[in-house]
XYZ file of C-alpha atoms in Angstrom:
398
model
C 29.098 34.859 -5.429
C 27.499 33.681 -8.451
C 23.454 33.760 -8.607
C 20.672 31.846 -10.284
C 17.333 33.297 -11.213
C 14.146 30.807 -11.013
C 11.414 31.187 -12.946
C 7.647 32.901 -11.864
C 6.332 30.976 -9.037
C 9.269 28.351 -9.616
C 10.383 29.538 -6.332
C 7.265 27.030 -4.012
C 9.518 24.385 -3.358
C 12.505 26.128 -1.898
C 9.974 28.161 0.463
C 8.707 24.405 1.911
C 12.998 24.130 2.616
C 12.631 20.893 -0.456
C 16.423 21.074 -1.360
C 16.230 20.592 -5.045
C 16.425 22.561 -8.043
C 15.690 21.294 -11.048
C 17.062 22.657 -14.380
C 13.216 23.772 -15.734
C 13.084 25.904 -13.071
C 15.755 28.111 -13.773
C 15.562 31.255 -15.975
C 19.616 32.154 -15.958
C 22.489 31.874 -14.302
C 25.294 29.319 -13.665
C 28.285 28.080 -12.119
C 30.728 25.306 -12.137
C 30.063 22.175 -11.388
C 30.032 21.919 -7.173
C 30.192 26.012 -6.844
C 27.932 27.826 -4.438
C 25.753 29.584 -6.025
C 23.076 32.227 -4.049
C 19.528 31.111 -5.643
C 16.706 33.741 -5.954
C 13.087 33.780 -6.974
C 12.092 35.591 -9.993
C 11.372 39.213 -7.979
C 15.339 39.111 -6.238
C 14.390 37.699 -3.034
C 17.088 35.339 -1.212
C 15.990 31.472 -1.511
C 19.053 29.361 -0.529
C 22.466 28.773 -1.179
C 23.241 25.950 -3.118
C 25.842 23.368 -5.329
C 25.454 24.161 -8.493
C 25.670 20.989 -10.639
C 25.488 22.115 -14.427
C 25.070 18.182 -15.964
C 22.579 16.918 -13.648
C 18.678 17.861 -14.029
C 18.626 18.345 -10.414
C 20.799 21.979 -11.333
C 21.201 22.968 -7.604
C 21.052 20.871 -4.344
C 20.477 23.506 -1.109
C 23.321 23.633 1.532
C 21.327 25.962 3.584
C 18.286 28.614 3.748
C 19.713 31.079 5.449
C 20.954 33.925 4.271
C 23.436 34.952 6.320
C 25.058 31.339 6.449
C 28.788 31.328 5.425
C 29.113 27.892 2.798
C 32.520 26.823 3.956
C 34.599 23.782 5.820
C 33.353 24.903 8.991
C 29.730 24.649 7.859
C 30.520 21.079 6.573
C 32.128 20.028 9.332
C 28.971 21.755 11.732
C 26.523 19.725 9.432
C 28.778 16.467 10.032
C 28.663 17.018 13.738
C 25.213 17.160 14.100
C 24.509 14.291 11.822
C 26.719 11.750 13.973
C 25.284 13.697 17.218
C 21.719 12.558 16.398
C 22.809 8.930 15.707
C 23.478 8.463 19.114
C 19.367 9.302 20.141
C 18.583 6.726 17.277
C 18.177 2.946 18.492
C 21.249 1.802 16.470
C 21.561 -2.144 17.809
C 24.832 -2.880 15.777
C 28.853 -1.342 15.021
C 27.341 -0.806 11.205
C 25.138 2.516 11.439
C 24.966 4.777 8.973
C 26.496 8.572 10.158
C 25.313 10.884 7.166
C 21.639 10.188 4.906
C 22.200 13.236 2.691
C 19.533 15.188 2.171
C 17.830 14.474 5.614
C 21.015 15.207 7.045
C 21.634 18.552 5.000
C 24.286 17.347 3.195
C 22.897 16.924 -0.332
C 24.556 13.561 -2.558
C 26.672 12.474 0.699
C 26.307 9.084 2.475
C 28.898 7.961 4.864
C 28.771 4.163 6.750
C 30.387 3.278 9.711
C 31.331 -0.413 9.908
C 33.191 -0.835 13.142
C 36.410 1.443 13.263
C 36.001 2.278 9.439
C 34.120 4.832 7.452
C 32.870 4.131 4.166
C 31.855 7.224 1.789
C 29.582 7.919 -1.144
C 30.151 11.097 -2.847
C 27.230 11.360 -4.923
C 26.589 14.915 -6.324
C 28.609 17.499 -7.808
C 28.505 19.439 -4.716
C 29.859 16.807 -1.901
C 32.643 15.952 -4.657
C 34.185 19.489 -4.645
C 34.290 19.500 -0.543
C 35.677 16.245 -0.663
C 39.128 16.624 1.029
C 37.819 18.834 3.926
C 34.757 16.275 4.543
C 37.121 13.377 4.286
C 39.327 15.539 7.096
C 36.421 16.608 9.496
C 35.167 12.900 9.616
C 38.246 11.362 10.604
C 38.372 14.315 13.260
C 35.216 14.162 14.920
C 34.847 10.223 14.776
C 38.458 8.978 15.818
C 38.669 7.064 13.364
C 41.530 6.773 10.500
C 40.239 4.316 8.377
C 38.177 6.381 5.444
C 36.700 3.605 2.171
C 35.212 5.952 -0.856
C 32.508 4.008 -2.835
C 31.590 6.785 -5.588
C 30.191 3.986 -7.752
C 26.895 4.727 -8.091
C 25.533 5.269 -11.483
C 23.929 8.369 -9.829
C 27.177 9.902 -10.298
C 26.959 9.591 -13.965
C 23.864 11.878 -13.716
C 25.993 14.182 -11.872
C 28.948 14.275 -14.660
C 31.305 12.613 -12.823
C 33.541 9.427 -13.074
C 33.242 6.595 -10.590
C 35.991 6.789 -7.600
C 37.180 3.991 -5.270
C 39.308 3.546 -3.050
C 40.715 4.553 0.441
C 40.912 8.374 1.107
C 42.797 7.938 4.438
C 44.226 5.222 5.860
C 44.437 1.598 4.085
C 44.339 -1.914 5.299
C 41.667 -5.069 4.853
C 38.565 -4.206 3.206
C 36.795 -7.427 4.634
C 34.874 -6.443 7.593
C 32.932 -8.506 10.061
C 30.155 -6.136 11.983
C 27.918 -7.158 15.164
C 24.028 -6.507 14.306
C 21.168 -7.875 17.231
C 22.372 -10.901 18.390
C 24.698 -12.454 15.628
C 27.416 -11.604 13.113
C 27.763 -10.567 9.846
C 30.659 -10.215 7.338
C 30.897 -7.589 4.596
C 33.468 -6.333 1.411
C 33.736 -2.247 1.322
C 35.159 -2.504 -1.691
C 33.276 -5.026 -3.768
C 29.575 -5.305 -1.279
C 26.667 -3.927 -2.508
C 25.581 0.122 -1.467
C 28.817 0.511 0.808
C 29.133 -2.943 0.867
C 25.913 -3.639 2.881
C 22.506 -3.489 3.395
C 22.221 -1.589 6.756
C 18.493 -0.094 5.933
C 17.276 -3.537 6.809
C 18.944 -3.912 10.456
C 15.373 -3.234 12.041
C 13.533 -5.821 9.319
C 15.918 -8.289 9.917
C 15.473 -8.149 14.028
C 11.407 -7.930 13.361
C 11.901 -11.313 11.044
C 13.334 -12.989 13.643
C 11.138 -12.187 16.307
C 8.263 -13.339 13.798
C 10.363 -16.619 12.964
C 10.386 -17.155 17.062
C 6.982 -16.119 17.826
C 5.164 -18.151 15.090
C 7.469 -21.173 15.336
C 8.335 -21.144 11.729
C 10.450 -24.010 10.543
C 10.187 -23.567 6.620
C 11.668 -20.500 5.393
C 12.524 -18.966 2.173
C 14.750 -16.147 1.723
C 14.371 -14.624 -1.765
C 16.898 -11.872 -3.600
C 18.915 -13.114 -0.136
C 21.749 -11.659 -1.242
C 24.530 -12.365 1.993
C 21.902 -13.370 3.725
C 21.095 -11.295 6.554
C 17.404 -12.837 6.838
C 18.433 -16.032 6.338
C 20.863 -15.628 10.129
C 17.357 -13.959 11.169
C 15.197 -16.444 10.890
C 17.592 -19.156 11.504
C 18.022 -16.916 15.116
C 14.652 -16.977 15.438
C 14.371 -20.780 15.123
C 16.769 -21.206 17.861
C 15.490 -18.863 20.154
C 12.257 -20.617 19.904
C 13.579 -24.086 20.291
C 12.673 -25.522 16.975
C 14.558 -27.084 14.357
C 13.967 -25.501 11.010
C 15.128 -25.077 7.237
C 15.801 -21.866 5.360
C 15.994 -21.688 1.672
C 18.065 -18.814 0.066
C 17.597 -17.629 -3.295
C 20.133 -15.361 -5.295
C 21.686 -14.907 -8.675
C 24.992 -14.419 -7.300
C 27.832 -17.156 -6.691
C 29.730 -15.075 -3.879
C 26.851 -13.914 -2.055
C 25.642 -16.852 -1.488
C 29.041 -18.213 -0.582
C 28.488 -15.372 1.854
C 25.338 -16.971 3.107
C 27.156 -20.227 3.964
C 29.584 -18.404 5.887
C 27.287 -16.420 7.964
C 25.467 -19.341 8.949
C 28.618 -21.333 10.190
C 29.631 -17.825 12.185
C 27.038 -17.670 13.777
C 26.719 -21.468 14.673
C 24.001 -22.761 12.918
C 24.284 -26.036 11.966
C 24.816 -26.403 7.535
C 22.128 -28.594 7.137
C 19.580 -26.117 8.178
C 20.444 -24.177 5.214
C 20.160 -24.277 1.134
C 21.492 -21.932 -1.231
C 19.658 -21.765 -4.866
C 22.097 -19.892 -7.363
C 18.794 -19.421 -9.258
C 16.009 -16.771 -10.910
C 13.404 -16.171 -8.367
C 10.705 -16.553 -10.534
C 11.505 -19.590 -12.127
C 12.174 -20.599 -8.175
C 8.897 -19.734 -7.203
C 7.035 -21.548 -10.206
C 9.009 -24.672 -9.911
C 8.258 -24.399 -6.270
C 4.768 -24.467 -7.029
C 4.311 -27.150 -9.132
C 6.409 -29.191 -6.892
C 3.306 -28.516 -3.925
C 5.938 -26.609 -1.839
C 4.926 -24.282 0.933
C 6.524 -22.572 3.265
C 5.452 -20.983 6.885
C 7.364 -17.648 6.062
C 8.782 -15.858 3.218
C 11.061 -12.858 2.098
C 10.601 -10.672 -1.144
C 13.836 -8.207 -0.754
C 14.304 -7.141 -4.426
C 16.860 -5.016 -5.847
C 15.695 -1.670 -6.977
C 13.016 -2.075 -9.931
C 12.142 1.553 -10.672
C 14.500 3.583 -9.766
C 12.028 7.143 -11.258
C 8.000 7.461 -11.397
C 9.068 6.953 -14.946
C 9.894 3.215 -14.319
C 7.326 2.352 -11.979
C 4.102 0.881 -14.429
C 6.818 -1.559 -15.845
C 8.470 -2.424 -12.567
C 4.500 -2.696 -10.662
C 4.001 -6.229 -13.179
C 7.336 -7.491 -11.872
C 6.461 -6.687 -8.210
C 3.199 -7.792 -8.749
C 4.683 -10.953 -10.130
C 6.739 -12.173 -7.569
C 4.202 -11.369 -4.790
C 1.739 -13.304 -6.090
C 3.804 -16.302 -6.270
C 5.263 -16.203 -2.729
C 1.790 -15.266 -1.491
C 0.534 -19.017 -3.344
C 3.410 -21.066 -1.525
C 2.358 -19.297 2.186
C 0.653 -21.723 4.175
C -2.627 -20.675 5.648
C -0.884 -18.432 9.071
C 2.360 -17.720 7.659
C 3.713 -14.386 7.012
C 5.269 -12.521 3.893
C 7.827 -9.716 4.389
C 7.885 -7.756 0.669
C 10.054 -4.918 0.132
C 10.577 -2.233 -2.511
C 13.407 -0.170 -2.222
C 12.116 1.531 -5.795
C 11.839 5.392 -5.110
C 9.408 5.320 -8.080
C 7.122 3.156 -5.921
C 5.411 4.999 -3.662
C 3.819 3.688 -0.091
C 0.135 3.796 -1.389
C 1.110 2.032 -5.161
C 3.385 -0.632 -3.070
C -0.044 -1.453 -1.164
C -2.359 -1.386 -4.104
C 0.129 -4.200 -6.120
C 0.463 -6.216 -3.205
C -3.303 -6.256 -3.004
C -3.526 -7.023 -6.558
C -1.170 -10.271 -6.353
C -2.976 -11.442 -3.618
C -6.019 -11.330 -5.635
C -4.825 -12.576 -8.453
C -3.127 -15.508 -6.052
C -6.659 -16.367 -4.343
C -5.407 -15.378 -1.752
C -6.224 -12.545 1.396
C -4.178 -11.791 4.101
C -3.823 -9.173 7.487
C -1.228 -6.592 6.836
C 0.219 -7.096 10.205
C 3.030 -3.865 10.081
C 4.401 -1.214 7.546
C 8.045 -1.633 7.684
C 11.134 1.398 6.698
C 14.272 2.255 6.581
C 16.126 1.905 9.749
C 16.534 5.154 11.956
C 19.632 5.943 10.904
C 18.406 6.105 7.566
C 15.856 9.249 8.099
C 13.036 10.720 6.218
C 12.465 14.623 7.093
C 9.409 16.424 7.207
C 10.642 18.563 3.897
C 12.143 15.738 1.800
C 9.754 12.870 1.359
C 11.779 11.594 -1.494
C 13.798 10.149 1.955
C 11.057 7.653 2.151
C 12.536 5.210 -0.692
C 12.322 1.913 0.891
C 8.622 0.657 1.932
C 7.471 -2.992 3.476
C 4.950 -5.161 4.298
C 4.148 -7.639 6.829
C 1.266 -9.880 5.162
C -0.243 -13.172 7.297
C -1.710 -15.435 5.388
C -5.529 -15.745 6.122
């Protein structure tokens, strides 16, 4: 077994069970790319056994703290187990769940998606890819299922050293899915969707939008960076389960998603004209709708990811700061704002603070009604706060 040697007092991190090691910690040692590879503090003692990934700064990723743990298909396929396991104590209202959250599941750069009887995987470190074929195998075995999507695509794996990879890894057949979430349906691409085709982090936002939408009576709505337009069928739900007849707006910069949005609201039987689709910027959106005197009784801010390090985040705080203080200007006095950052660079307590600062900058205060996360299928652990990537706010307009 090969070892790595960390540096004096590199060692902290690994004794808190954090999973990473980064290249400046290390003072020898090597591997291939995806080998185990026993890591040790400076004085010999036994840290963790880990991937070794020898183009990424994050050098190692640990598979597991204990020392006399075996790294082998039978580990994998233990760690798989008890990652599905636990999604069945999770409050999962919906055939789309996500069955593996790497790190908080112990499997370092994995993320697999369930969408009905098919699996969707990303393989997004150097360690998943060399266990591919046996994780591919144990899936299929302890889910049932045959169908198995790979979506390597991310442009982490290009920090990793590796080449994207798509396509299926067992089985074959439509890629177009249609999934049950809540109360209504929603249609999704494996192969061309965003993530692995959708955006199942928000499950639990969407559900408390609609409950918002029915509880306040909202009957203008805007749906910004709407992508397919989950919150748009939220909020439209919402308006029928409180008995009103309302209007959503939907704002995105993409032709097919919003071709997307159309469809979803015709699945789920809402009638066309309480729906508009803006293949438009945002911002210019929001500053044309405010010199037209537009306002609106509830908004969405669901950006893509604007800092994706701590490096990014004092250019990517103006352009959150931006948008928020424009939606915040076309609330009316009572409505509510659900704003998003799915930046890992943005932390909980900076999100806040530029929030704040829009509203001042808007003239405007409001009651932060609810901190919003990741659905529970999406985990954060107690060791890897890193987990916590995608932060909300409910704001009410005072």
């Amino acid at each position: 077994m090969k070892v790595i040697r960390l540096r004096e007092g590199k060692e902290k991190s690994l004794l808190r069970r954090h999973p990473w090691v980064f290249e400046s910690a290390i003072a020898r040692g090597g591997a291939d790319a995806g080998e185990t590879v026993r890591v040790e503090a400076a004085d010999g003692r036994f840290l963790a056994w880990a991937a070794f990934s020898p183009a990424s700064r994050i050098r190692a990723r640990a598979w597991s703290f204990e020392e006399g743990q075996r790294i082998d298909a039978a580990f994998l396929r233990e760690r798989l187990a008890q990652a599905i396991a636990a999604r069945q104590r999770f409050d999962v209202r919906s055939d789309g769940v996500r069955l593996v959250h790497g790190e908080a599941d112990g499997l370092p750069g994995l993320v697999v998606d369930r969408y009905g009887d098919t699996l969707v995987a990303q393989f997004g470190a150097a360690g998943t890819e060399r266990w591919k074929a046996q994780l591919a195998d144990a899936l299929c075995a302890l889910t049932g299922l045959m169908r198995l999507y790979e979506r390597s695509d991310a442009s982490v794996r290009g920090l990793e050293g590796l080449p994207e990879a798509t396509g299926w890894l067992r089985g074959e057949g439509a890629t177009e899915l249609t999934i049950a979430e809540h109360d209504w349906k929603l249609t999704l691409d494996i192969a061309t969707g965003h993530k692995t085709g959708f955006y199942l982090d928000q499950r639990d936002s969407r559900k408390l939008f609609a409950d918002t939408v029915a509880r306040l009576g909202s009957q203008r709505v805007l749906n910004c960076f709407c992508y397919t337009g989950g919150f748009t069928v939220a909020a439209l739900a919402g308006m029928r389960a409180a008995g009103v007849t309302g209007h959503v707006t939907s704002i995105d910069s993409s032709g097919p998603a919003l071709a997307r949005v159309q469809a979803h609201v015709a699945l789920n039987g809402f009638a066309a004209d309480q729906s508009e689709c803006l293949d438009a910027d945002v911002n210019a959106s929001l500053r044309r709708f405010k010199d037209e005197g537009r306002r609106f009784d509830a908004i969405v801010l669901d950006p893509p990811k604007f800092a994706p390090t701590v490096a990014h985040a004092e250019r990517a705080a103006r352009a959150y700061k931006d948008i928020n203080r424009l939606a915040l200007g076309l609330l009316e006095p009572g409505g509510v704002l659900f704003t998003y950052s799915c930046s890992g660079g943005i932390a909980p307590d900076l999100f806040h603070k530029i929030v704040a600062g829009a509203g001042i900058d808007a003239g405007v205060d409001g009651y932060i009604v609810q901190r919003t996360g990741a659905a529970p299928d999406h985990p954060m652990t107690i060791e890897f706060p890193e987990g916590d990537y995608l932060k909300g706010l409910v704001v009410m307009r005072r």
